Coordinates of C-alpha atoms in Angstrom, one line a residue:
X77 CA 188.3 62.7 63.6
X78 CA 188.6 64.9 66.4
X79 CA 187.5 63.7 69.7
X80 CA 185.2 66.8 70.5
X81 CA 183.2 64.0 68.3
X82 CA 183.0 62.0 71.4
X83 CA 181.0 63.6 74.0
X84 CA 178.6 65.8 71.1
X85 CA 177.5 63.3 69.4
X86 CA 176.5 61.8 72.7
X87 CA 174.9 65.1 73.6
X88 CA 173.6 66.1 70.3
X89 CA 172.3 62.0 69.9
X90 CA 171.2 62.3 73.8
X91 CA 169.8 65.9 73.7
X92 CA 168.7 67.0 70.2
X93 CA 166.7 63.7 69.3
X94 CA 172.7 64.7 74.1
X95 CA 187.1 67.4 60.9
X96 CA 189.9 65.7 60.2
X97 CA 190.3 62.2 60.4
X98 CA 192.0 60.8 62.9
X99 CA 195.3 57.8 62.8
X100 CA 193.6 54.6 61.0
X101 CA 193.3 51.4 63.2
X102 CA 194.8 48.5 61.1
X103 CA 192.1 46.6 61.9
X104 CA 188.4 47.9 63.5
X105 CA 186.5 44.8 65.5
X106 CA 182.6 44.7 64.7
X107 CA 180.6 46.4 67.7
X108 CA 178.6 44.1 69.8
X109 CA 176.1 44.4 71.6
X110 CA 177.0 43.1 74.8
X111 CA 180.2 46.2 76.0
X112 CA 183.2 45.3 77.1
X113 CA 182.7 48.5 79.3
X114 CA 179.5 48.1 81.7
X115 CA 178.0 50.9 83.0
X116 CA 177.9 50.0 87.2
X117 CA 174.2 49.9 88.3
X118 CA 173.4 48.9 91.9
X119 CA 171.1 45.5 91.8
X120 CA 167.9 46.4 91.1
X121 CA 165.3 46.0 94.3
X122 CA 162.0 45.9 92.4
X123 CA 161.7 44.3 88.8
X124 CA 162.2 46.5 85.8
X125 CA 160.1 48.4 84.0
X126 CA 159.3 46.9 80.8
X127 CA 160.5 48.7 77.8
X128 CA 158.9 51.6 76.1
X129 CA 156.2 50.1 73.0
X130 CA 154.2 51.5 70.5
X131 CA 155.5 53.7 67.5
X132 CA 158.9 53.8 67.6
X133 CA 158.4 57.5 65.7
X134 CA 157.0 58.1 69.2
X135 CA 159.5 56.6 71.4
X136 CA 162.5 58.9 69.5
X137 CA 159.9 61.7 70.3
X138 CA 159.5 61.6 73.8
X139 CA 162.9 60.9 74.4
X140 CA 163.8 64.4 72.5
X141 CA 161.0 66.4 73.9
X142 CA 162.6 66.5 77.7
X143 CA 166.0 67.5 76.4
X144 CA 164.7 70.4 74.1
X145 CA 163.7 72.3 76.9
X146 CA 167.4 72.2 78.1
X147 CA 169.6 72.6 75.2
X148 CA 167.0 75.0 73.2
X149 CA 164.6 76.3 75.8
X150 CA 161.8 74.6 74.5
X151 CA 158.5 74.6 76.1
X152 CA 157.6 71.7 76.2
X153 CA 158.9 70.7 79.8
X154 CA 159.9 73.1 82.9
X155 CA 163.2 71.7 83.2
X156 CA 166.2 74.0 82.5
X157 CA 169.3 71.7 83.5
X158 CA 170.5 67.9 82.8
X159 CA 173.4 65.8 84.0
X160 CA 174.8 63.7 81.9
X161 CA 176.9 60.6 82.4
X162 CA 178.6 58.2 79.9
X163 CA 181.4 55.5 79.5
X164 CA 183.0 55.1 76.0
X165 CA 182.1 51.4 75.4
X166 CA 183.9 50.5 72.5
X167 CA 186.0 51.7 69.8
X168 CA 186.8 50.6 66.5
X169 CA 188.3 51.8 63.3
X170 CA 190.1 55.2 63.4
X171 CA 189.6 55.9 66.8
X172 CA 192.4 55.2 69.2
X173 CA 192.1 52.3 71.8
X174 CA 193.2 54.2 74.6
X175 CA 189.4 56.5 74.8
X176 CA 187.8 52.7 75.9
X177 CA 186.8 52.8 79.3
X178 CA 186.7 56.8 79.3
X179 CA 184.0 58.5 81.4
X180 CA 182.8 62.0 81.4
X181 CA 180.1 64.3 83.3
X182 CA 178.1 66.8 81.8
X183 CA 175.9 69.5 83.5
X184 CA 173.9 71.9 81.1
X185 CA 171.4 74.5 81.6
X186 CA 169.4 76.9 80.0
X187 CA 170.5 79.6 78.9
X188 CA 174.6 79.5 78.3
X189 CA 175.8 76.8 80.5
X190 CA 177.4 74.2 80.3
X191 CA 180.3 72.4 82.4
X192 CA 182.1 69.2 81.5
X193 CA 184.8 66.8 83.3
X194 CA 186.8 64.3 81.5
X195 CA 189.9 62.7 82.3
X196 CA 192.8 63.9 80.2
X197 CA 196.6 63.7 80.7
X198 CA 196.5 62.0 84.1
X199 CA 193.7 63.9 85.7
X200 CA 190.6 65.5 85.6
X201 CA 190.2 68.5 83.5
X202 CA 186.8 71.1 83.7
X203 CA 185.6 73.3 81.2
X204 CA 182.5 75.9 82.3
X205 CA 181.0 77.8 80.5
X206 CA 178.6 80.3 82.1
X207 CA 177.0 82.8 80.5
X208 CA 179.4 84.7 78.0
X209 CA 182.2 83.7 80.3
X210 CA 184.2 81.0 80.5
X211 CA 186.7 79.1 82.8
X212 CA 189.1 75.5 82.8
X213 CA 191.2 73.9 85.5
X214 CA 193.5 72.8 85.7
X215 CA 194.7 76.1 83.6
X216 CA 198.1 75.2 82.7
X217 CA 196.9 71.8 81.0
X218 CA 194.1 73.2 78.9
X219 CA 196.9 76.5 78.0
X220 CA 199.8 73.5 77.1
X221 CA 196.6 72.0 75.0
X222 CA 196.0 74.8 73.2
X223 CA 199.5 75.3 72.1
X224 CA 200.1 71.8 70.7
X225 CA 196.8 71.6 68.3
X226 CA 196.9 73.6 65.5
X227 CA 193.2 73.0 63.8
X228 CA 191.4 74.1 66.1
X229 CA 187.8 75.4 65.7
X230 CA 187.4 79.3 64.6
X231 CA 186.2 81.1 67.9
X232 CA 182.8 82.2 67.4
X233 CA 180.3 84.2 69.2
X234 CA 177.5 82.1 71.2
X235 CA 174.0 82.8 71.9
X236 CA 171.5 81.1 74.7
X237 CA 171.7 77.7 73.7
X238 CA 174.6 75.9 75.6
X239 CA 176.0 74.2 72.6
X240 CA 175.5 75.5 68.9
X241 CA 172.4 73.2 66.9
X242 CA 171.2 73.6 64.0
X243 CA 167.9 73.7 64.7
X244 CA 165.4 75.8 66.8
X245 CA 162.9 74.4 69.9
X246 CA 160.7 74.5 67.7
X247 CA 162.2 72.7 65.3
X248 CA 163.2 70.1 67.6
X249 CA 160.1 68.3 68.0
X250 CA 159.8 67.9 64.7
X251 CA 163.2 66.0 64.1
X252 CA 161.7 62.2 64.6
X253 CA 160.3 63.4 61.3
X254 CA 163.3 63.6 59.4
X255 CA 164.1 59.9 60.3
X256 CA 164.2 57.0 58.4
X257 CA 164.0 54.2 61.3
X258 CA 163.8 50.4 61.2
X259 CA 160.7 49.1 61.2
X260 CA 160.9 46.9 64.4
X261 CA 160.1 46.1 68.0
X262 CA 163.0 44.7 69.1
X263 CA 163.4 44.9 72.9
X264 CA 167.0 43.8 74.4
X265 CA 168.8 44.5 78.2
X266 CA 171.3 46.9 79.1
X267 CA 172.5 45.9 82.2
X268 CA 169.4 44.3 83.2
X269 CA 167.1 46.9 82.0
X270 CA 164.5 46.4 79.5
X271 CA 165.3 48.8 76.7
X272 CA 163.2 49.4 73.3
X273 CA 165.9 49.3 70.5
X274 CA 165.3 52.2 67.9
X275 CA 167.6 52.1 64.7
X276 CA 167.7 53.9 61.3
X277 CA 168.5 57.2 59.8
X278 CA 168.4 60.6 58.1
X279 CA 166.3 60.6 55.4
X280 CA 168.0 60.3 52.3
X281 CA 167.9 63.8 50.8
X282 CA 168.4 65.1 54.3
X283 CA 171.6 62.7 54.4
X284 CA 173.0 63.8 51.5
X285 CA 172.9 67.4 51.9
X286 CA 174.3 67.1 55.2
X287 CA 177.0 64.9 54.5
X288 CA 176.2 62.5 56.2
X289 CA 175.1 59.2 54.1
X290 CA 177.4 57.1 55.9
X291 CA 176.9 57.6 59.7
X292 CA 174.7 55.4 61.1
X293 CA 173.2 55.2 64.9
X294 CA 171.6 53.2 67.4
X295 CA 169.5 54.0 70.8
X296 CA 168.4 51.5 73.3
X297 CA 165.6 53.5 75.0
X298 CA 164.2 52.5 78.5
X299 CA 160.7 52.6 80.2
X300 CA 161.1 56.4 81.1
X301 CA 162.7 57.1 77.8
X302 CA 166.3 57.7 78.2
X303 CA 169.1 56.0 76.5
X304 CA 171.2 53.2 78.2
X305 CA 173.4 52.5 75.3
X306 CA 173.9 54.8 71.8
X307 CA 176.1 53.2 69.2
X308 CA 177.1 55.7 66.5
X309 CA 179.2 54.5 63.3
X310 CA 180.9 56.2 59.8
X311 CA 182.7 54.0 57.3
X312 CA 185.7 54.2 59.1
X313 CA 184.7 54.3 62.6
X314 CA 182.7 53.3 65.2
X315 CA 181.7 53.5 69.3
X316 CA 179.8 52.6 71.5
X317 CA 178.7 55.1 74.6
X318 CA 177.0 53.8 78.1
X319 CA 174.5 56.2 80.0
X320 CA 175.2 55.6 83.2
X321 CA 172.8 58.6 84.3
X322 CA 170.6 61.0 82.4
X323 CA 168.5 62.8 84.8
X324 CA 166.7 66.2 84.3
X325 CA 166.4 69.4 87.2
X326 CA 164.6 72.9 87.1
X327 CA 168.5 74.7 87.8
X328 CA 171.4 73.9 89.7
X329 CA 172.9 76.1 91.7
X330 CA 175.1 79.1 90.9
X331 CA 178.3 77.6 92.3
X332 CA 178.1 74.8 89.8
X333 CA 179.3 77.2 87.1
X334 CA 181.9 79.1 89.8
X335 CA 185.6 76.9 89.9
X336 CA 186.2 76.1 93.6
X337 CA 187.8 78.4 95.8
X338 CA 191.0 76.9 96.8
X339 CA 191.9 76.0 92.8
X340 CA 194.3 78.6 91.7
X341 CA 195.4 77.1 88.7
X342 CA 192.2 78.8 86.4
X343 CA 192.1 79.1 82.3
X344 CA 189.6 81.8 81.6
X345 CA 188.3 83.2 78.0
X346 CA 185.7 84.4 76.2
X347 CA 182.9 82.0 75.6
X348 CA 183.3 82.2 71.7
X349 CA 186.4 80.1 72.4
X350 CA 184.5 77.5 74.0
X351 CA 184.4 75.2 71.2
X352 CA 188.0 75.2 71.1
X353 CA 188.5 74.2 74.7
X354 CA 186.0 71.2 73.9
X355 CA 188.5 70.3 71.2
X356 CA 191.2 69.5 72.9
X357 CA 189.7 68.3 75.9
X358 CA 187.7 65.5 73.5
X359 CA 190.5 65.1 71.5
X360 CA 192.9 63.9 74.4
X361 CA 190.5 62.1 76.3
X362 CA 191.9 59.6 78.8
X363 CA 195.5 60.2 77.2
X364 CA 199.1 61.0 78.3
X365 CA 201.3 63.5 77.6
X366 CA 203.3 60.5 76.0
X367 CA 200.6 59.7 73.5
X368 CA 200.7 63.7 72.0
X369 CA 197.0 63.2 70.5
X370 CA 197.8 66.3 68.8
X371 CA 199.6 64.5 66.0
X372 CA 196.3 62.7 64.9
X373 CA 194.8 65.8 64.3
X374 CA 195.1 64.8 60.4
X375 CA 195.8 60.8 60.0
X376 CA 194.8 59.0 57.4
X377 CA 191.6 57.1 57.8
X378 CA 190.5 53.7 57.0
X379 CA 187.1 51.9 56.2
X380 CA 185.5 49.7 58.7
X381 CA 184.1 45.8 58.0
X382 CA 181.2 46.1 56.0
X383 CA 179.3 44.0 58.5
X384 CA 180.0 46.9 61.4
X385 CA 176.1 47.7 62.7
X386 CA 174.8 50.8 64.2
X387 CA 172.0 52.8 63.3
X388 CA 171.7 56.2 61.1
X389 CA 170.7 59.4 62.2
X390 CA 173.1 62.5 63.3
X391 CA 174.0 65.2 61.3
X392 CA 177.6 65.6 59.8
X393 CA 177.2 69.1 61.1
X394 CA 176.9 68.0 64.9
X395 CA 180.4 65.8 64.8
X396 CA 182.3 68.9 65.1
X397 CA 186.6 68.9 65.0
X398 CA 188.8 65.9 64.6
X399 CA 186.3 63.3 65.8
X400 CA 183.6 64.2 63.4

């Protein structure tokens, strides 16, 4: 499952509500709900807002509805650009021990931009994409990247959105809809903030013709409806992601998609390869050179515990390369 799984389905999970299998654990540890990994928060100086109630139909909705206006150009909000930043939690199953612990930054902005940062092979690597255009540093690292995996995504041409959905702005706030979610009011803290706990997933037909009976999800919403915590799960893996910051802007500016001056060492292609870049950057997420993640590119795979929990809800379709 290739690790381009981990930051989309954060983003898909976190923006549109943000393969082959990877080396089998021997034996995957059941989620918790207290992470190993905490997010750092500074103390809070007035008390918390209390968690979102009502519907949780609703909740999923207005948690989507901010985020539509970014990745699709929805207009439902004037806000064009979001940043976006999350620890891997925990790990389990498949997926490789050495990702806990991992954080990554993304900034994204209507139309055709996107940049992301994630630590890979020792230090951090950035891949920008602006516009039809698109750049990485450091250059020699993604280029020795690119060489070592060989099932990597088919380039293929890109339009406004900043990642590829499979469904429209308009379409978008209709998605709550096509969820089957837990009938319950269960409220619970992530790192000391009251958070409305929404679980379920697809419904059934919709599942099934995606492919995607067996992935399961689960979103711990706070008062201003953003995530704190998503836990996503298949039958043979499962992690947990931490939201350290989700915040929303009208635009950033121009020089966020513009590598710095002094960096020579640049990686530039056409934005059609994008997806590829993501590959291998997700795929070798906090790794060495010594651990050559390019040889779990097609492991064999192993069920989970039965009693791993997580709630249902993305799309096979948005878990794109290895780590689907």
């Amino acid at each position: 499952m290739n690790r381009r799984a981990i930051l989309l389905p954060t983003l898909i999970l976190v923006g549109a509500l943000s393969g082959d299998p990877c080396e089998a654990a021997e034996q995957a540890p059941l989620l918790t709900n207290a992470p190993e990994v905490t997010a750092s928060q500074a103390p809070p100086q007035i008390p918390a807002s209390p968690a979102p109630s009502g519907n949780r139909y609703d909740v999923l909705s207005k948690m989507i509805t901010p985020m539509a206006g970014v990745l699709l150009g929805g207009t439902q909000t004037t806000d064009r650009a979001l940043t976006l930043r999350a620890t891997v939690g925990q790990v389990a199953g498949r997926l490789p021990q050495t990702i806990k612990g991992a954080s990554f930054k993304a900034m994204i902005q209507y139309p055709g931009r996107i940049r992301i940062e994630a630590p890979v092979l020792g230090e951090t690597l950035t891949i920008c994409r602006n516009g039809n255009q698109v750049w990485a540093s450091p250059g020699s690292k993604i280029q020795f990247l690119l060489s070592q995996f060989q099932h990597k995504p088919t380039p293929k041409p890109k339009n406004s959105t900043p990642l590829q959905l499979p469904f429209t702005a308009q379409q978008a706030v209709l998605l709550p809809a096509l969820f089957q979610l837990e009938q319950t009011s269960e409220v619970a803290d992530i790192g000391g903030v009251p958070c409305r706990v929404v679980a379920g997933g697809l419904m059934p037909e919709i599942a099934k013709a995606s492919n995607a009976e067996d992935f399961t999800a689960k979103l711990w919403i706070c008062s201003d409806y953003t995530p704190k915590r998503i836990d996503i799960r298949r039958n043979d893996f499962a992690m947990s992601f931490l939201i350290e910051e989700l915040t929303y802007a009208p635009s950033f500016p121009a020089s966020t998609w513009q590598p710095p001056q002094h960096v020579q060492d640049i990686y530039r292609c056409d934005a059609s390869d994008l997806d590829q870049l993501l590959y291998v950057m997700m795929n070798s997420l906090q790794m060495s050179a010594g651990d050559k993640p390019w040889l779990n590119e097609a492991g064999p795979s192993a069920p989970l515990p039965t009693g791993l929990q997580g709630l249902q809800g993305l799309p096979n379709s948005s878990l794109p390369g290895p780590m689907n």
